[in-house]
Amino acid sequence: MFKCHISQVLSLPKDLQNIIIDDIYRIFRTNTSDSAEQKAMERSENWPQSFTDYYYTSLAPAIRQSGCWVLEPLQMFSLISGVTTNASKCFNNVIKSWRNWREMPLDIAVLAFYNLFDYYIVKYDRAKYALDDFTLKPHITLRPSSEMPKRDNM
């Protein structure tokens, strides 16, 4: 959400950039939507008008939908560590929330499983090409189907 229009901030002096970025993190980490709006009103007095306009038209609506008060009950956010990167934990909470739905369109479930699968494929690819700190265990490799062991019960 914020990185998409980072040019709004990068065109400002470095000290002001740091202040604005810190302010956005503080707003995001408030306990309620009302306190986020209050903090934004206080902090925006120090922002240039162009960024203030951008904040209220683009960032504020996104923060209202994804602030820590929204993510914390889903165990997707902690005030200590921030947004969790534990995809399994996040996805588990999404699946648990489905139990409260009377009906769920099949395309939503398929898309959710597709995105989860895609997440792990990206993790696998990063390990395969030794990107970041990801590594594959020796027994985990992609092999052509002709090399895969045959199952008798199929």
XYZ file of N, CA and C in Angstrom:
462
model
N 0.825 -1.185 0.000
C 0.000 0.000 0.000
C 0.866 1.244 0.000
N 1.848 1.348 0.899
C 2.658 2.554 1.044
C 3.757 2.617 0.003
N 4.330 1.486 -0.361
C 5.457 1.466 -1.282
C 5.045 1.848 -2.695
N 3.780 1.691 -3.033
C 3.335 1.977 -4.390
C 3.567 3.434 -4.773
N 3.408 4.336 -3.841
C 3.556 5.760 -4.130
C 4.633 6.375 -3.249
N 5.720 5.670 -3.096
C 6.806 6.141 -2.244
C 7.426 7.414 -2.802
N 7.233 7.676 -4.097
C 7.782 8.901 -4.690
C 7.227 10.144 -4.005
N 6.034 10.042 -3.437
C 5.467 11.158 -2.675
C 6.387 11.539 -1.524
N 6.993 10.548 -0.903
C 7.861 10.782 0.243
C 9.288 11.056 -0.206
N 9.756 10.349 -1.226
C 11.152 10.471 -1.645
C 11.501 11.838 -2.211
N 10.514 12.577 -2.643
C 10.791 13.916 -3.168
C 11.004 14.936 -2.044
N 10.799 14.523 -0.801
C 10.951 15.415 0.351
C 12.362 15.308 0.916
N 12.792 16.286 1.727
C 14.105 16.189 2.384
C 14.174 14.937 3.263
N 15.374 14.388 3.393
C 15.588 13.113 4.091
C 15.059 13.127 5.529
N 15.290 14.193 6.270
C 14.811 14.231 7.659
C 13.287 14.206 7.719
N 12.634 14.874 6.771
C 11.172 14.868 6.725
C 10.654 13.493 6.285
N 11.375 12.835 5.383
C 11.009 11.473 4.969
C 10.954 10.551 6.184
N 11.998 10.609 6.993
C 12.069 9.737 8.173
C 10.938 10.018 9.149
N 10.607 11.284 9.324
C 9.513 11.660 10.230
C 8.191 11.094 9.721
N 7.929 11.252 8.428
C 6.663 10.784 7.853
C 6.559 9.267 7.938
N 7.615 8.575 7.587
C 7.585 7.110 7.645
C 7.355 6.638 9.076
N 8.024 7.264 10.030
C 7.824 6.921 11.438
C 6.382 7.202 11.862
N 5.833 8.324 11.404
C 4.443 8.661 11.729
C 3.473 7.607 11.198
N 3.697 7.153 9.968
C 2.802 6.156 9.373
C 2.857 4.856 10.170
N 4.055 4.434 10.555
C 4.168 3.227 11.381
C 3.439 3.408 12.707
N 3.560 4.563 13.319
C 2.871 4.803 14.598
C 1.354 4.783 14.422
N 0.886 5.359 13.324
C -0.558 5.358 13.050
C -1.042 3.925 12.846
N -0.301 3.166 12.065
C -0.668 1.777 11.786
C -0.729 0.944 13.061
N 0.122 1.232 14.032
C 0.219 0.424 15.250
C -0.694 0.898 16.386
N -1.580 1.830 16.155
C -2.498 2.239 17.216
C -3.509 1.126 17.479
N -4.240 1.244 18.583
C -5.137 0.165 19.009
C -6.507 0.173 18.349
N -6.954 1.336 17.871
C -8.279 1.424 17.261
C -8.232 2.344 16.051
N -9.260 2.245 15.241
C -9.369 3.114 14.071
C -9.493 4.575 14.496
N -10.242 4.816 15.573
C -10.406 6.192 16.058
C -9.086 6.781 16.532
N -8.301 5.993 17.254
C -7.015 6.515 17.724
C -6.051 6.715 16.554
N -6.183 5.907 15.505
C -5.354 6.104 14.307
C -5.705 7.431 13.638
N -7.000 7.717 13.541
C -7.420 8.985 12.936
C -6.962 10.171 13.780
N -7.059 10.034 15.098
C -6.617 11.101 15.997
C -5.117 11.346 15.845
N -4.338 10.270 15.829
C -2.886 10.399 15.688
C -2.532 10.992 14.328
N -3.252 10.604 13.289
C -2.996 11.155 11.952
C -3.266 12.654 11.927
N -4.335 13.080 12.580
C -4.634 14.519 12.624
C -3.524 15.279 13.342
N -3.034 14.716 14.441
C -1.945 15.368 15.186
C -0.670 15.433 14.357
N -0.304 14.295 13.757
C 0.972 14.204 13.041
C 0.945 14.946 11.709
N -0.214 15.026 11.074
C -0.285 15.641 9.744
C -0.009 17.142 9.769
N -0.029 17.739 10.948
C 0.301 19.164 11.048
C 1.746 19.423 10.623
N 2.608 18.405 10.726
C 4.018 18.544 10.360
C 4.307 18.088 8.930
N 3.302 17.605 8.215
C 3.499 17.091 6.861
C 3.248 18.187 5.832
N 3.896 18.090 4.673
C 3.560 19.008 3.582
C 2.123 18.743 3.116
N 1.471 19.757 2.604
C 0.073 19.624 2.195
C -0.116 18.534 1.140
N 0.837 18.413 0.222
C 0.703 17.400 -0.837
C 0.663 15.989 -0.243
N 1.503 15.732 0.765
C 1.493 14.408 1.374
C 0.252 14.225 2.240
N -0.188 15.264 2.919
C -1.408 15.175 3.734
C -2.593 14.791 2.853
N -2.703 15.438 1.696
C -3.785 15.095 0.763
C -3.680 13.640 0.319
N -2.467 13.229 -0.013
C -2.232 11.847 -0.439
C -2.587 10.871 0.686
N -2.204 11.198 1.903
C -2.494 10.320 3.037
C -4.002 10.106 3.171
N -4.770 11.190 3.173
C -6.205 11.060 3.417
C -6.955 10.439 2.243
N -6.430 10.569 1.022
C -7.124 9.956 -0.114
C -6.709 8.509 -0.353
N -5.454 8.156 -0.066
C -4.965 6.817 -0.403
C -4.600 5.954 0.801
N -3.833 6.504 1.716
C -3.332 5.679 2.817
C -4.357 5.450 3.921
N -5.082 6.482 4.310
C -6.025 6.344 5.428
C -7.054 5.234 5.191
N -7.678 5.156 3.998
C -8.626 4.051 3.791
C -7.966 2.673 3.897
N -6.743 2.559 3.398
C -6.037 1.271 3.477
C -5.683 0.933 4.918
N -5.267 1.922 5.688
C -4.919 1.682 7.090
C -6.166 1.301 7.886
N -7.320 1.906 7.575
C -8.561 1.539 8.266
C -8.898 0.058 8.066
N -8.532 -0.495 6.914
C -8.839 -1.898 6.632
C -7.741 -2.856 7.073
N -6.536 -2.335 7.366
C -5.433 -3.251 7.676
C -4.594 -2.810 8.863
N -5.138 -1.933 9.696
C -4.409 -1.519 10.889
C -4.269 -2.672 11.861
N -3.434 -2.491 12.868
C -3.184 -3.615 13.785
C -4.451 -4.040 14.519
N -5.409 -3.145 14.726
C -6.655 -3.508 15.396
C -7.481 -4.471 14.541
N -7.261 -4.506 13.236
C -7.945 -5.451 12.351
C -7.200 -6.784 12.320
N -5.872 -6.721 12.258
C -5.056 -7.926 12.086
C -4.782 -8.682 13.381
N -4.770 -7.977 14.509
C -4.422 -8.623 15.783
C -5.387 -9.747 16.171
N -6.707 -9.563 16.067
C -7.611 -10.663 16.426
C -7.420 -11.906 15.548
N -6.889 -11.720 14.347
C -6.648 -12.840 13.435
C -5.267 -13.451 13.639
N -4.556 -12.983 14.656
C -3.188 -13.417 14.959
C -2.256 -13.172 13.779
N -2.517 -12.086 13.049
C -1.672 -11.725 11.914
C -0.776 -10.544 12.252
N -0.878 -10.048 13.481
C -0.107 -8.881 13.872
C 0.173 -8.949 15.361
N 1.354 -8.513 15.727
C 1.733 -8.400 17.129
C 2.367 -7.032 17.319
N 2.022 -6.346 18.400
C 2.621 -5.031 18.640
C 4.124 -5.131 18.847
N 4.598 -6.297 19.240
C 6.034 -6.474 19.456
C 6.752 -6.745 18.143
N 6.275 -7.725 17.383
C 6.998 -8.128 16.170
C 6.441 -7.539 14.882
N 5.241 -6.976 14.921
C 4.640 -6.421 13.708
C 3.827 -7.472 12.970
N 3.657 -7.279 11.665
C 2.884 -8.205 10.846
C 3.634 -9.526 10.774
N 2.911 -10.603 11.008
C 3.552 -11.914 10.989
C 3.825 -12.359 9.561
N 4.904 -13.082 9.394
C 5.211 -13.654 8.087
C 4.922 -15.148 8.091
N 4.256 -15.609 9.130
C 3.915 -17.017 9.232
C 2.653 -17.263 8.409
N 2.846 -17.663 7.171
C 1.721 -17.843 6.256
C 0.768 -18.927 6.732
N 1.298 -19.983 7.295
C 0.436 -21.076 7.759
C -0.514 -20.597 8.847
N 0.002 -19.810 9.769
C -0.825 -19.285 10.857
C -1.919 -18.366 10.303
N -1.546 -17.500 9.384
C -2.520 -16.590 8.779
C -3.590 -17.368 8.020
N -3.151 -18.322 7.220
C -4.098 -19.087 6.417
C -5.012 -19.925 7.299
N -4.482 -20.476 8.372
C -5.285 -21.242 9.312
C -6.407 -20.375 9.885
N -6.102 -19.128 10.209
C -7.130 -18.227 10.732
C -8.187 -17.913 9.685
N -7.789 -17.808 8.439
C -8.760 -17.578 7.369
C -9.698 -18.775 7.259
N -9.138 -19.974 7.254
C -9.965 -21.185 7.155
C -10.911 -21.294 8.355
N -10.420 -20.997 9.553
C -11.284 -21.035 10.741
C -12.434 -20.037 10.617
N -12.170 -18.883 10.016
C -13.238 -17.885 9.864
C -14.311 -18.368 8.894
N -13.968 -19.270 7.985
C -14.954 -19.803 7.043
C -16.043 -20.590 7.759
N -15.731 -21.147 8.927
C -16.735 -21.924 9.657
C -17.938 -21.063 10.038
N -17.744 -19.764 10.139
C -18.832 -18.869 10.525
C -19.691 -18.446 9.336
N -19.284 -18.811 8.140
C -20.049 -18.444 6.948
C -21.133 -19.490 6.704
N -22.311 -19.039 6.357
C -23.370 -19.989 5.999
C -23.074 -20.610 4.644
N -22.593 -19.796 3.729
C -22.232 -20.265 2.394
C -20.919 -19.608 2.004
N -20.193 -20.295 1.143
C -18.963 -19.704 0.631
C -18.849 -20.068 -0.837
N -18.699 -19.068 -1.692
C -18.531 -19.376 -3.111
C -17.273 -20.217 -3.330
N -17.384 -21.184 -4.192
C -16.273 -22.087 -4.463
C -15.055 -21.337 -4.996
N -15.282 -20.301 -5.791
C -14.140 -19.581 -6.365
C -13.285 -18.916 -5.285
N -13.888 -18.516 -4.169
C -13.111 -17.926 -3.072
C -12.193 -18.976 -2.453
N -12.730 -20.163 -2.211
C -11.909 -21.230 -1.631
C -10.792 -21.638 -2.584
N -11.119 -21.795 -3.863
C -10.107 -22.195 -4.845
C -9.014 -21.144 -4.938
N -9.394 -19.874 -4.983
C -8.407 -18.799 -5.067
C -7.531 -18.757 -3.813
N -8.122 -18.976 -2.660
C -7.342 -18.978 -1.416
C -6.318 -20.111 -1.420
N -6.749 -21.306 -1.814
C -5.805 -22.430 -1.868
C -4.745 -22.213 -2.948
N -5.144 -21.623 -4.057
C -4.178 -21.321 -5.121
C -3.097 -20.371 -4.609
N -3.510 -19.321 -3.899
C -2.539 -18.356 -3.373
C -1.626 -18.985 -2.325
N -2.170 -19.861 -1.490
C -1.329 -20.552 -0.513
C -0.309 -21.443 -1.222
N -0.771 -22.190 -2.216
C 0.122 -23.051 -2.982
C 1.201 -22.211 -3.665
N 0.803 -21.104 -4.264
C 1.751 -20.216 -4.943
C 2.791 -19.670 -3.966
N 2.374 -19.364 -2.754
C 3.295 -18.868 -1.730
C 4.413 -19.884 -1.489
N 4.042 -21.150 -1.354
C 5.052 -22.173 -1.090
C 5.892 -22.490 -2.323
N 5.338 -22.348 -3.507
C 6.135 -22.516 -4.733
C 7.218 -21.444 -4.792
N 6.871 -20.220 -4.439
C 7.865 -19.136 -4.415
C 8.949 -19.451 -3.388
N 8.549 -19.928 -2.218
C 9.539 -20.318 -1.201
C 10.464 -21.404 -1.750
N 9.874 -22.391 -2.417
C 10.676 -23.473 -2.986
C 11.660 -22.921 -4.025
N 11.172 -22.067 -4.918
C 12.046 -21.492 -5.949
C 13.183 -20.690 -5.337
N 12.889 -19.956 -4.278
C 13.946 -19.175 -3.624
C 15.015 -20.097 -3.051
N 14.594 -21.214 -2.498
C 15.568 -22.172 -1.963
C 16.334 -22.852 -3.089
N 15.623 -23.197 -4.150
C 16.242 -23.885 -5.285
C 17.380 -23.063 -5.885
N 17.179 -21.748 -5.956
C 18.191 -20.869 -6.544
C 19.040 -20.166 -5.488
N 18.969 -20.647 -4.252
C 19.791 -20.143 -3.140
C 19.644 -18.637 -2.944
N 18.420 -18.162 -2.997
C 18.150 -16.751 -2.741
C 17.888 -16.557 -1.255
N 18.347 -15.452 -0.732
C 18.206 -15.140 0.689
C 18.802 -16.271 1.529
N 18.121 -16.636 2.601
C 18.636 -17.677 3.492
C 17.931 -19.014 3.296
N 17.213 -19.158 2.190
C 16.481 -20.393 1.950
C 17.415 -21.465 1.398
N 17.286 -22.673 1.913
C 18.039 -23.817 1.387
C 17.119 -25.026 1.336
N 17.399 -25.923 0.406
C 16.631 -27.159 0.286
C 17.372 -28.292 0.967
N 16.633 -29.154 1.591
C 17.240 -30.366 2.130
C 17.582 -31.268 0.941
N 18.630 -32.068 1.084
C 19.093 -32.873 -0.057
C 18.028 -33.786 -0.670
N 17.105 -34.307 0.127
C 16.104 -35.232 -0.404
C 14.931 -34.525 -1.095
N 14.906 -33.196 -1.068
C 13.815 -32.459 -1.702
C 14.327 -31.877 -3.016
N 13.879 -32.436 -4.098
C 14.257 -31.931 -5.422
C 13.085 -32.124 -6.363
N 13.103 -31.389 -7.437
C 12.122 -31.619 -8.491
C 12.717 -32.645 -9.443
N 12.012 -33.730 -9.640
C 12.485 -34.749 -10.563
C 11.446 -34.944 -11.657
N 11.883 -35.292 -12.854
C 10.906 -35.614 -13.898
C 10.046 -36.792 -13.457
N 8.826 -36.860 -13.948
C 7.911 -37.926 -13.529
C 8.461 -39.312 -13.855
N 9.296 -39.423 -14.888
C 9.870 -40.730 -15.230
C 10.812 -41.240 -14.139
N 11.345 -40.341 -13.329
C 12.261 -40.737 -12.264
C 11.557 -40.941 -10.924
N 10.291 -40.598 -10.863
C 9.560 -40.723 -9.609
C 9.290 -42.193 -9.312
N 9.339 -42.588 -8.039
C 9.057 -43.988 -7.702
C 7.614 -44.347 -8.030
N 7.411 -45.541 -8.523
C 6.066 -46.014 -8.883
C 5.364 -46.533 -7.640
N 4.063 -46.267 -7.565
C 3.253 -46.777 -6.458
C 2.446 -47.964 -6.952
N 2.414 -48.988 -6.160
C 1.692 -50.200 -6.552
C 0.183 -50.059 -6.400
N -0.256 -49.279 -5.440
C -1.691 -49.205 -5.142
C -2.438 -48.226 -6.041
N -1.820 -47.676 -7.042
C -2.515 -46.717 -7.903
C -2.892 -47.318 -9.196
